[in-house]
CSV table of C-alpha atoms and ligand atoms in Angstrom, one decimal:
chain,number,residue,atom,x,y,z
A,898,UNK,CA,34.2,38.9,16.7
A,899,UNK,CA,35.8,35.9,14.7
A,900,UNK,CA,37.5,32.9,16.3
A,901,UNK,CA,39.2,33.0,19.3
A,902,UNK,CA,42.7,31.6,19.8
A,903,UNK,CA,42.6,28.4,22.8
A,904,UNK,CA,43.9,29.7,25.6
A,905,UNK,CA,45.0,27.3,29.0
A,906,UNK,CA,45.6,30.4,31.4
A,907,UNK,CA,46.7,28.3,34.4
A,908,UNK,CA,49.8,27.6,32.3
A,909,UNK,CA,50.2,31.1,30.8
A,910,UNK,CA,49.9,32.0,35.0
A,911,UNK,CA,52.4,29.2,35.6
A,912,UNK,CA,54.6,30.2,33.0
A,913,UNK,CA,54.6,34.0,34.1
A,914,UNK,CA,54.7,32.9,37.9
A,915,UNK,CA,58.4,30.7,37.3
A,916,UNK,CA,59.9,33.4,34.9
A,917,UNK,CA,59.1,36.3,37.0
A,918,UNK,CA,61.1,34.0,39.9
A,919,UNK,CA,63.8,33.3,37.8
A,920,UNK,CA,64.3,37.5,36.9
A,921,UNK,CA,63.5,37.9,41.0
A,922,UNK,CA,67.1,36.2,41.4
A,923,UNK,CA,69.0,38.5,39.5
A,924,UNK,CA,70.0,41.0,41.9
A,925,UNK,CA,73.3,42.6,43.4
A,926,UNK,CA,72.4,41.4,46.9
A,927,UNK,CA,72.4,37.6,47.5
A,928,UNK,CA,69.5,39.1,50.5
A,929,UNK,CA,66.9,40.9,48.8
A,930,UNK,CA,66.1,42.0,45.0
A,931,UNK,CA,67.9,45.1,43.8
A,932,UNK,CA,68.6,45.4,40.2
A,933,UNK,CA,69.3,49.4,39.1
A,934,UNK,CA,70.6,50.5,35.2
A,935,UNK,CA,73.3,49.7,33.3
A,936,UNK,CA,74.7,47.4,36.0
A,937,UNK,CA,76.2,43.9,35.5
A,938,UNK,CA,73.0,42.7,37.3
A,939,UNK,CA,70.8,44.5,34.1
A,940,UNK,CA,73.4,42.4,31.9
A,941,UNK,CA,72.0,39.1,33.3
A,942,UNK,CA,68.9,40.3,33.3
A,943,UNK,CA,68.8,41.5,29.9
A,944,UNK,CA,70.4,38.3,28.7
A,945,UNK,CA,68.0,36.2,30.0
A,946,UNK,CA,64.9,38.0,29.0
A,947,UNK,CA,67.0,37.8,25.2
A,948,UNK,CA,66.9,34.2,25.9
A,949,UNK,CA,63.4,33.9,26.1
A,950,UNK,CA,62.4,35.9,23.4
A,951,UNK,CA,64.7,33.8,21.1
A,952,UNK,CA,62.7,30.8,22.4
A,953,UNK,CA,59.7,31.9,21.9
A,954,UNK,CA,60.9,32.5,18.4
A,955,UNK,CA,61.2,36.4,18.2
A,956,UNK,CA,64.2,38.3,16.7
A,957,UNK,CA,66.2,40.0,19.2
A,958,UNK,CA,68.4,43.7,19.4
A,959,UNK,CA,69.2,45.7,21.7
A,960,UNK,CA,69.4,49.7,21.9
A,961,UNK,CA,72.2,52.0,23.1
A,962,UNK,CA,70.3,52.2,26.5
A,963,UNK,CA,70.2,48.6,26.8
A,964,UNK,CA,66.2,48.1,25.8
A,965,UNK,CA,66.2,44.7,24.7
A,966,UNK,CA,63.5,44.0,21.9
A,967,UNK,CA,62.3,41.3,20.8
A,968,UNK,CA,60.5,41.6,17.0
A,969,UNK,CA,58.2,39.5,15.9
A,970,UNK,CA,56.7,40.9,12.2
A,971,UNK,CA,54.7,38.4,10.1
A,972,UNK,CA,53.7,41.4,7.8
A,973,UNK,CA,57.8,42.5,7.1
A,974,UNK,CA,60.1,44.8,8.4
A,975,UNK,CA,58.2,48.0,7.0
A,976,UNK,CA,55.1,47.3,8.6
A,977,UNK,CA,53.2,49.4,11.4
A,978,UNK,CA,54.2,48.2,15.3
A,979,UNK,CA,52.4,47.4,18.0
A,980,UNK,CA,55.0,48.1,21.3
A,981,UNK,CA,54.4,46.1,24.2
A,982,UNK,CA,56.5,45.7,26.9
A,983,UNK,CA,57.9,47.2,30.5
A,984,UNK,CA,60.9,47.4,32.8
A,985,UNK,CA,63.9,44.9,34.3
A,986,UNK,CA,65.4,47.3,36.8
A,987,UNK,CA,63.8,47.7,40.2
A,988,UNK,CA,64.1,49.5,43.4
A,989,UNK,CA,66.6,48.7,46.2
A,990,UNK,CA,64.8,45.9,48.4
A,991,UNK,CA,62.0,45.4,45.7
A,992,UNK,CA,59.4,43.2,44.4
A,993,UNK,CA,59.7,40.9,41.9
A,994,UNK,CA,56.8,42.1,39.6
A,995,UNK,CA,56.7,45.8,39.1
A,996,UNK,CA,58.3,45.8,35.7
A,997,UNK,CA,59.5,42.2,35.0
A,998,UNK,CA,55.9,41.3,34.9
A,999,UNK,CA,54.6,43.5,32.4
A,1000,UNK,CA,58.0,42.2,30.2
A,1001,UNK,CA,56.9,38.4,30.8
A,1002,UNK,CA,52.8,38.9,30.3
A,1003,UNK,CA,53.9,40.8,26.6
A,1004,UNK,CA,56.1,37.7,26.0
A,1005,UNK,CA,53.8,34.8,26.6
A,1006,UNK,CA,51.4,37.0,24.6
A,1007,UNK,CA,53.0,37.4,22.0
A,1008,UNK,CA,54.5,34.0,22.1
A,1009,UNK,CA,50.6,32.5,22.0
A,1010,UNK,CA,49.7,34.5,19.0
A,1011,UNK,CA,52.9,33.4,17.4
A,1012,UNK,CA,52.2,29.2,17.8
A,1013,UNK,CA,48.6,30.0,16.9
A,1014,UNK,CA,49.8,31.2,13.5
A,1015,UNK,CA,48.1,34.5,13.1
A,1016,UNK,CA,49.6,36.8,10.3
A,1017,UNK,CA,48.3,40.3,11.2
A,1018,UNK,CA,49.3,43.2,8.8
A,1019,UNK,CA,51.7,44.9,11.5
A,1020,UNK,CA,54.6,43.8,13.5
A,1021,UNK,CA,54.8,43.7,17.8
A,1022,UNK,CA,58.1,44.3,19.3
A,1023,UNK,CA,58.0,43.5,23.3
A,1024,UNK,CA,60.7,45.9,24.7
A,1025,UNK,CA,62.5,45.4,28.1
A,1026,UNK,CA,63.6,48.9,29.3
A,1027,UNK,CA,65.9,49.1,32.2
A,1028,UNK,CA,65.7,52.7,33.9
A,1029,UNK,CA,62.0,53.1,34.9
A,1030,UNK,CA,62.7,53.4,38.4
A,1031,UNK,CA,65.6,56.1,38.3
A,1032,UNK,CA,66.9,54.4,40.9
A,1033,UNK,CA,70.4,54.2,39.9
A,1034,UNK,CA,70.6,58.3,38.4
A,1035,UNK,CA,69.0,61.4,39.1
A,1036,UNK,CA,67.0,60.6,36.1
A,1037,UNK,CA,64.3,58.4,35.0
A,1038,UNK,CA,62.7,56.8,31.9
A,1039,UNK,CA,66.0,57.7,29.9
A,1040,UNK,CA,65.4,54.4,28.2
A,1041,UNK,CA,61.8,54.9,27.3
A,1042,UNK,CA,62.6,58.7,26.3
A,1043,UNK,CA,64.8,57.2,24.2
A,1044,UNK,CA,62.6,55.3,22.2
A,1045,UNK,CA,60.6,58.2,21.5
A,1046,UNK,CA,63.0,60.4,20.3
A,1047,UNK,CA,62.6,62.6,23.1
A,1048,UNK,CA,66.2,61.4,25.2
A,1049,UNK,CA,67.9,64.7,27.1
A,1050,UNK,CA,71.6,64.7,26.7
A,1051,UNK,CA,71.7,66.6,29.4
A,1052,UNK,CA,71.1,62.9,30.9
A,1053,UNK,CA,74.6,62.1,30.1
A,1054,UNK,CA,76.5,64.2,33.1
A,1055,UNK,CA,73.7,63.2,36.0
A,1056,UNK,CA,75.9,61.1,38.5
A,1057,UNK,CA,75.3,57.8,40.5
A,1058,UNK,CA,75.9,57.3,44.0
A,1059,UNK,CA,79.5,56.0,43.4
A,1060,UNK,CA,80.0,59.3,41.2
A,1061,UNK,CA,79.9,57.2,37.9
A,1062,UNK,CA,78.3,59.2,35.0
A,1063,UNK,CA,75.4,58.2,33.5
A,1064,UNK,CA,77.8,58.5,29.9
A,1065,UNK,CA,80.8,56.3,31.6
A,1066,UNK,CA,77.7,53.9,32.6
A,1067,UNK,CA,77.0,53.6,29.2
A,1068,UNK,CA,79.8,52.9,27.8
A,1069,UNK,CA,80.8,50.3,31.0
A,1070,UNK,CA,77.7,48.0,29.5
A,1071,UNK,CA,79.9,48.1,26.3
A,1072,UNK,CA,77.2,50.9,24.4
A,1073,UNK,CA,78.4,53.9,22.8
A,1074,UNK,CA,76.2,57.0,24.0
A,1075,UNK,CA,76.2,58.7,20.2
A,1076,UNK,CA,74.0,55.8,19.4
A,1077,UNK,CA,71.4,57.0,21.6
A,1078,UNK,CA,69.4,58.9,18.9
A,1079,UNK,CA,69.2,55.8,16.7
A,1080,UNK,CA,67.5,54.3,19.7
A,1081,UNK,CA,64.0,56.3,18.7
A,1082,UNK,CA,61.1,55.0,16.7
A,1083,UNK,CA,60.1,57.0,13.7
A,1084,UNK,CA,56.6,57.8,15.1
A,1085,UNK,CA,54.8,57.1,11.4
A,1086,UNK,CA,55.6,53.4,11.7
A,1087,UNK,CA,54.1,52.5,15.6
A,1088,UNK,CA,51.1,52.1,16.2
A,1089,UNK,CA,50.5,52.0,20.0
A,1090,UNK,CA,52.5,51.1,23.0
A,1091,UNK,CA,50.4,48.8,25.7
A,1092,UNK,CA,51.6,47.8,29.3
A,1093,UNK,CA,50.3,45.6,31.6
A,1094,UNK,CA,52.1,46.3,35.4
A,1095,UNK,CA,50.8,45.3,39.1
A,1096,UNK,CA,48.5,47.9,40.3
A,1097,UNK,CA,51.2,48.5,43.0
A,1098,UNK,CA,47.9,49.7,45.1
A,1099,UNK,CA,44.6,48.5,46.7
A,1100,UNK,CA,41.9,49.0,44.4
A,1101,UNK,CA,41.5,46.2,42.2
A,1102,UNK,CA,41.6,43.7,45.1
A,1103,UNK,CA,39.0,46.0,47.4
A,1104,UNK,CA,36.6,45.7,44.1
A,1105,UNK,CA,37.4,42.1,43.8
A,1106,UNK,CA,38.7,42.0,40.2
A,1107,UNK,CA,41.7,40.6,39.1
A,1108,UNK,CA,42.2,43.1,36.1
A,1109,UNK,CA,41.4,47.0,35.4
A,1110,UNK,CA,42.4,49.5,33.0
A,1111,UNK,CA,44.6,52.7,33.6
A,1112,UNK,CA,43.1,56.1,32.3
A,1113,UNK,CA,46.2,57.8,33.2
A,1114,UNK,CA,49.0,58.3,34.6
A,1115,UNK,CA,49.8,60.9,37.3
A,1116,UNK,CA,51.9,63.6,36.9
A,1117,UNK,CA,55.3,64.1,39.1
A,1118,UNK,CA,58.1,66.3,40.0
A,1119,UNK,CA,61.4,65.3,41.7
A,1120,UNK,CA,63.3,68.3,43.3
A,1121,UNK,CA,66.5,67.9,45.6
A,1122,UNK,CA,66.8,70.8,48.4
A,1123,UNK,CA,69.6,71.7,50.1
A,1124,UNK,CA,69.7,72.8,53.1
A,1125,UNK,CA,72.9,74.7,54.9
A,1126,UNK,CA,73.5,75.5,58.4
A,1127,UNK,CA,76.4,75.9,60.5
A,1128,UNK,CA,78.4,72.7,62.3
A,1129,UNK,CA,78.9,72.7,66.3
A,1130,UNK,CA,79.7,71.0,69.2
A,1131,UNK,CA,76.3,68.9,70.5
A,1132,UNK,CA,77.3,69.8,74.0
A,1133,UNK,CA,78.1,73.5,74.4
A,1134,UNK,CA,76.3,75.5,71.6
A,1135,UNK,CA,72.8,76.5,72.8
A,1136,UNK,CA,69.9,75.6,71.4
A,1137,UNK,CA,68.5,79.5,70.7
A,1138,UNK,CA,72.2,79.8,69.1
A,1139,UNK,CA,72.3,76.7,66.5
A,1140,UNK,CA,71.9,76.5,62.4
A,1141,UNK,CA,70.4,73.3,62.6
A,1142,UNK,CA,70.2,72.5,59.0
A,1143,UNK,CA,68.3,68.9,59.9
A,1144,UNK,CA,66.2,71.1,61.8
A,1145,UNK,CA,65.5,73.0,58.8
A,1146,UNK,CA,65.0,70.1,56.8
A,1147,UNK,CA,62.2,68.4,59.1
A,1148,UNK,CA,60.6,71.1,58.8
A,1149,UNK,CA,60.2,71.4,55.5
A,1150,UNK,CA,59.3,67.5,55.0
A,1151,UNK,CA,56.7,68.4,57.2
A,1152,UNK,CA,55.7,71.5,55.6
A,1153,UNK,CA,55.7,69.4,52.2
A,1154,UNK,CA,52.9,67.0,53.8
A,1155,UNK,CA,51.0,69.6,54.4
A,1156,UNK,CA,50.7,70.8,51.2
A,1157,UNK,CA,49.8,67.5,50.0
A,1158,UNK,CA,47.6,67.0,52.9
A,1159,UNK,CA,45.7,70.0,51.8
A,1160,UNK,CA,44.7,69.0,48.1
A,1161,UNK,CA,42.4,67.9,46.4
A,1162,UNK,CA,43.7,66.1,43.9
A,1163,UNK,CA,45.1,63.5,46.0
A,1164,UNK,CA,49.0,64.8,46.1
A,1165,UNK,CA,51.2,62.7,47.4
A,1166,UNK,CA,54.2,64.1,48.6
A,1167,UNK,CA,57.4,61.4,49.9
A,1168,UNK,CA,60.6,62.5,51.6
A,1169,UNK,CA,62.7,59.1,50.5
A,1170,UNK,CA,66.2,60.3,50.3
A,1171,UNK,CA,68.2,62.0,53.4
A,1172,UNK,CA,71.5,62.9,53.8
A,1173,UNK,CA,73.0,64.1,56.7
A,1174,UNK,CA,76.6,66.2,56.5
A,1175,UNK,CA,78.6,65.4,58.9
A,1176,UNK,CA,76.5,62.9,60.1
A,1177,UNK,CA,78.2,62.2,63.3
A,1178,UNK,CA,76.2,61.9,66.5
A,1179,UNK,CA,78.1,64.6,68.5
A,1180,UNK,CA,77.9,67.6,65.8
A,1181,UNK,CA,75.3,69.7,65.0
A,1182,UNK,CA,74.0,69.1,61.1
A,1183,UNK,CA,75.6,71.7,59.0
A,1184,UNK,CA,74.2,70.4,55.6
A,1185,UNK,CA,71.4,68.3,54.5
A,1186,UNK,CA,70.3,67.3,50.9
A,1187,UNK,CA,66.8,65.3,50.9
A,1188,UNK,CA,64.4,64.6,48.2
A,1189,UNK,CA,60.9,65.2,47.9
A,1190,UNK,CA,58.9,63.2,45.3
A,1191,UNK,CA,55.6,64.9,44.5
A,1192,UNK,CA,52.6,63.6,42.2
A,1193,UNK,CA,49.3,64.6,41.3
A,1194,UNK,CA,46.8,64.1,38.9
A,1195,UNK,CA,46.3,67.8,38.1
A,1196,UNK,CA,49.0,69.5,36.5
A,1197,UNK,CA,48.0,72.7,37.8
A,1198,UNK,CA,47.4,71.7,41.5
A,1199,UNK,CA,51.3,69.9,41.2
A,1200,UNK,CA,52.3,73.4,40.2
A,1201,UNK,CA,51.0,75.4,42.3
A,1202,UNK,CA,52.1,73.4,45.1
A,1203,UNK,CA,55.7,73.7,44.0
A,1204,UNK,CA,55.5,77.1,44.3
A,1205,UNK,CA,54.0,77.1,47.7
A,1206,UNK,CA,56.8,74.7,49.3
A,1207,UNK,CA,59.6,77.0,47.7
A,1208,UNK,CA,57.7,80.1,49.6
A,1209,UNK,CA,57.5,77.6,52.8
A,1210,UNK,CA,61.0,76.6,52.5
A,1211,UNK,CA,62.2,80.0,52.2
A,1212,UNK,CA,60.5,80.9,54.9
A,1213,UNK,CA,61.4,78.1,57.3
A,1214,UNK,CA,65.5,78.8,56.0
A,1215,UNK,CA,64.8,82.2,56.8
A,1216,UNK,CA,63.5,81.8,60.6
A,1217,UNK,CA,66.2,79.2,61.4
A,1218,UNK,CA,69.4,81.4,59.3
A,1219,UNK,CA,69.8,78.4,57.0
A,1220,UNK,CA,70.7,78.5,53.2
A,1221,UNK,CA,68.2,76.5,51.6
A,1222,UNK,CA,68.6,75.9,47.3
A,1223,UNK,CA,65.7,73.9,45.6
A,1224,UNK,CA,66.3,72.2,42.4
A,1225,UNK,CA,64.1,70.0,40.0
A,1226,UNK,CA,65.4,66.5,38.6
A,1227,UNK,CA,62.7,65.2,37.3
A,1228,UNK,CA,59.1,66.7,35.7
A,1229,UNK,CA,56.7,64.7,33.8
A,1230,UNK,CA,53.5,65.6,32.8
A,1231,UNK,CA,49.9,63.6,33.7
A,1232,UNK,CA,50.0,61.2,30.6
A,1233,UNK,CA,46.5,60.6,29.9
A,1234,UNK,CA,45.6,56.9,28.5
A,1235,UNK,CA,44.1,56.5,24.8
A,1236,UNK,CA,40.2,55.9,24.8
A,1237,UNK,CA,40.2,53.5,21.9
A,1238,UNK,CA,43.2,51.1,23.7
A,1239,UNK,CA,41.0,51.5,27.1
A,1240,UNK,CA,38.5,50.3,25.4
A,1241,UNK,CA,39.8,47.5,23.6
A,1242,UNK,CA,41.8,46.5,26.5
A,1243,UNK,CA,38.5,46.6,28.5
A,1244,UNK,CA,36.4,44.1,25.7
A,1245,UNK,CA,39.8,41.5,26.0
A,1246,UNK,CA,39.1,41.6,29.4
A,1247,UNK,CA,35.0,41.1,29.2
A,1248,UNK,CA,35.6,38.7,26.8
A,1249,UNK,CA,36.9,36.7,29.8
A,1250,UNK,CA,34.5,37.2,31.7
A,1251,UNK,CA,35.4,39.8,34.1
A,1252,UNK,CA,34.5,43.5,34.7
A,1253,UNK,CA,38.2,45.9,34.2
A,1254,UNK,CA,37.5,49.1,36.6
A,1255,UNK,CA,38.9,52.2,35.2
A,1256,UNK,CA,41.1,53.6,37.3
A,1257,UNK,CA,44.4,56.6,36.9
A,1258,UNK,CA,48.0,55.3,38.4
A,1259,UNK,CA,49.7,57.1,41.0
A,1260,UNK,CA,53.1,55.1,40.0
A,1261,UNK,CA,55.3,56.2,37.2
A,1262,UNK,CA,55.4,54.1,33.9
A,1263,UNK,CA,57.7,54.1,30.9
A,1264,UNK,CA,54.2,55.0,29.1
A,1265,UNK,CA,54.9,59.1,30.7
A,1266,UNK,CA,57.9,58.6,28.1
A,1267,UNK,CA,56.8,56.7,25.4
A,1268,UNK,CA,53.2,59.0,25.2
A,1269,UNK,CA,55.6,61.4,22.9
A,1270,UNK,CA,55.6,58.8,20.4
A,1271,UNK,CA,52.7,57.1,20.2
A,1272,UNK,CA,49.1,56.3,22.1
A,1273,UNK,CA,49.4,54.5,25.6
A,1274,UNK,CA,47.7,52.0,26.9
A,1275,UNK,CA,47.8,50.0,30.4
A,1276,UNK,CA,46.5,46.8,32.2
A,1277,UNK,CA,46.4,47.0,35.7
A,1278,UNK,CA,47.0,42.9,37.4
A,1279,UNK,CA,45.9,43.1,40.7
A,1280,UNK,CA,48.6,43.5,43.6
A,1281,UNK,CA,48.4,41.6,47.0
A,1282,UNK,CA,47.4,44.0,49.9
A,1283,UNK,CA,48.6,47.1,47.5
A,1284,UNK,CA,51.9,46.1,48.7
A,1285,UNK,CA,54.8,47.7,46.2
A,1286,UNK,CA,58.4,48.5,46.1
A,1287,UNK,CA,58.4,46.0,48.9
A,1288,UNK,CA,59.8,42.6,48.8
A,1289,UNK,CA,56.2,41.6,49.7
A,1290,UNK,CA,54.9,42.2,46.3
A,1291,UNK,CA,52.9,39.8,44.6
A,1292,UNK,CA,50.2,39.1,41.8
A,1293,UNK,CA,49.0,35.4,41.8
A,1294,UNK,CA,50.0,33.3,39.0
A,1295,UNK,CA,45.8,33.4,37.8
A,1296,UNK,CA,45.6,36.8,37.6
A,1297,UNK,CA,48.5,36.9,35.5
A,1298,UNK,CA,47.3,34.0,33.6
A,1299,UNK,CA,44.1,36.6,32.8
A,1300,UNK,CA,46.4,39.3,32.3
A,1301,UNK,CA,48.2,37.2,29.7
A,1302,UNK,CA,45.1,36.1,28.0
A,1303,UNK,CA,44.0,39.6,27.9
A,1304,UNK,CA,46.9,40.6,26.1
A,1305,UNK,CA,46.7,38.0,23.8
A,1306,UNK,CA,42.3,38.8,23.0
A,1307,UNK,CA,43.6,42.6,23.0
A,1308,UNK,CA,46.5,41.6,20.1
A,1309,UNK,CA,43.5,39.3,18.2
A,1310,UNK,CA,41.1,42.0,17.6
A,1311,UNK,CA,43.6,44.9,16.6
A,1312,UNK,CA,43.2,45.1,13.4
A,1313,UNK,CA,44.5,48.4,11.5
A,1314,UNK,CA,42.2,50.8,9.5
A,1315,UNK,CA,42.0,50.1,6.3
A,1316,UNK,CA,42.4,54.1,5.6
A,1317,UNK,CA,42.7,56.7,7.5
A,1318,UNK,CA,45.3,57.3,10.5
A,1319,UNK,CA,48.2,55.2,10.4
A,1320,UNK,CA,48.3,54.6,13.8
A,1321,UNK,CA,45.2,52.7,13.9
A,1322,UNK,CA,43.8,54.3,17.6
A,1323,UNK,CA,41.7,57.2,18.2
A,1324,UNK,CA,41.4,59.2,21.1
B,1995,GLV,C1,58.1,54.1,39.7
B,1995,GLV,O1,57.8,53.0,40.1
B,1995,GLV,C2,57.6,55.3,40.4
B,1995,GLV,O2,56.4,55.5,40.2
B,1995,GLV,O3,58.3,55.9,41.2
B,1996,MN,MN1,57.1,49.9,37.4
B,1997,MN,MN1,58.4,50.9,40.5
């Protein structure tokens, strides 16, 4: 096994516990964290992680899509990569750690192995993506996909809120879209991409262990529906004579649940977007557009319960004289994890004494994109209460100490093949 770097991870747990406070403070509301892409909030963000990764001695660039990477390559330029990293923008009203932790564990990790003066024969860049949450576009992981070549251009016309294109959002953060290509690895030169990311559920703390290890990740679809009706006076038309299209809408949430309800997979099915058009409180709905995020970890079962909510929705339309039109914004595919990075993720984390359960994620991860590149692997830190996506989110600063460490025992032992794949991990 060889020697093993000192490690104090109280301070690696201190360390990651003040950084992750001092990203938690970047946000566009002076009440509560919300930090989406491309905006002046990312900037700071982006800046400061920079910051830090120039401290701790790395090389710093920065993609088209704003990825900030830090490079740290004791072998040269032309060596193989190890990727490590996670995302800086959040949800509206988030936690402080889904993302930003991942992005603060790889840099104390790598920082460690740095000061201890190991030379291994390939290079680490920790990378700081910044649209893993899609919160800001119809579209998600546009940074990660970019990275691994696999960026849609069709990306460039999706629309925020504020009707800003995701190409005019680009540009505003002083990027030029046609660089986006550039943004991609060549795939003969990484290695492996590994993430460490709060559980964001209640596993790890129900089994009483700090750390576990992702097998994969599930897949998900993102549709929008549409739903038309007709508007009318709240007080005169008769109930057996509306076009409710809200109506129409409830149902069809419901109906969704259902579905979801029914499999056995464990689909989950959320209803987290809902507009209402007019939305005033004395006229009937006429048009309602709501989003339905669905995930599974079968491919097949997500499919096949696409298809059935189309046929429910149709129906329900039909019954009630709506217009309904269903479209999909987002598909990604069950990434599974690599066997040979669970596995070595799994021995950093014995070798500290504790057991890593096995376990698939439910969330999304920029891994979904960055699997067309190279082999994925995750850490799981466990997550207070399985509280996510919620200001209440937290990891303690020991288990992120471990989580560090582990990174750091995981970086250690990787050694690359001395023939054979250039990647260096088998399935
Ligand atoms: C991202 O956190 C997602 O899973 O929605
Ligand atoms: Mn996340
Ligand atoms: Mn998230």
């Amino acid at each position: 096994m060889g020697q093993s770097i000192p490690l104090d991870i109280e301070a690696l747990g201190r360390r990651a516990a003040s950084m992750i406070e001092a990203l938690g403070a970047i946000s566009s509301s002076p009440d509560h964290l919300t930090r989406l892409f491309l905006t002046p909030e990312h900037r700071r963000a982006a800046d400061l992680v920079a910051s830090w990764m120039r401290d701790a001695g790395l090389g710093v660039s920065e993609d088209a899509l704003g990825t900030v990477r830090g490079h740290w390559w004791p072998a040269g330029e032309e060596a193989p990569r190890l990727l490590l990293g996670s995302h800086i923008d959040t949800v509206e009203d988030a936690g402080k750690y889904d993302g930003c932790m991942g992005v603060v564990l790889a840099l104390l990790a790598v920082e460690t192995i740095a000061k201890a003066g190991l030379k291994p024969a390939y290079g680490i860049d920790v990378l700081a993506f910044g649209d893993e949450e899609g919160s800001r576009f119809p579209t998600t992981l546009s940074a990660s996909s970019a990275i691994a070549g696999v960026f849609q251009p069709s990306m460039l016309v999706a629309k925020d809120a504020d009707g800003v294109s995701f190409e005019d959002a680009v540009r505003a953060y002083g990027k030029d879209p046609a660089d986006i290509p550039s943004a991609a690895y060549d795939p003969n030169r990484v290695i492996a991409y590994v993430e460490a990311h709060i559980e964001q559920g209640p596993v790890l703390e129900v089994e009483d262990q700090p750390l576990g290890i992702v097998s994969a990740i599930a897949g998900a679809s993102r549709l929008s529906v549409t739903v038309t009706g007709e508007a009318g006076h709240a007080g005169t038309v008769p109930m057996r004579l509306r076009h409710d299209a809200l109506l129409g809408a409830a149902e069809m949430a419901l109906a969704v649940e259902k579905i979801a309800k029914a499999d056995r997979h464990g689909m989950v099915a959320t209803v987290g977007r809902v507009h209402v058009d007019p939305g005033a409180v004395n006229v009937i709905p006429a048009r309602v557009v709501f989003t339905i995020d669905l995930r599974s970890g079968s491919d097949s079962s997500r499919r096949d319960a696409l298809t059935r909510f189309e046929r429910e929705a149709h129906k329900i339309a039909d019954h009630r004289g709506l217009g309904v039109v269903i479209s999909a914004f987002h598909e990604v595919a069950t990434v599974p994890c690599y066997r040979d990075l669970e596995v070595r993720l799994s021995n950093a984390v014995a070798e500290l004494g504790h057991r890593a359960p096995v376990m698939p994620s439910g969330a999304g991860h920029d891994g979904q994109a960055v699997s067309k590149l190279c082999p994925v692997g995750m850490l799981f830190v466990r997550c207070k209460g399985g509280v996510s996506h919620n200001p209440a989110e937290y990891a303690s600063p020991a288990d992120m100490g471990l989580a560090a460490a582990a990174l750091v025992r995981f970086i250690e032992r990787f050694e690359l093949p001395k023939t054979g794949s250039a990647t260096g991990v088998s399935t």
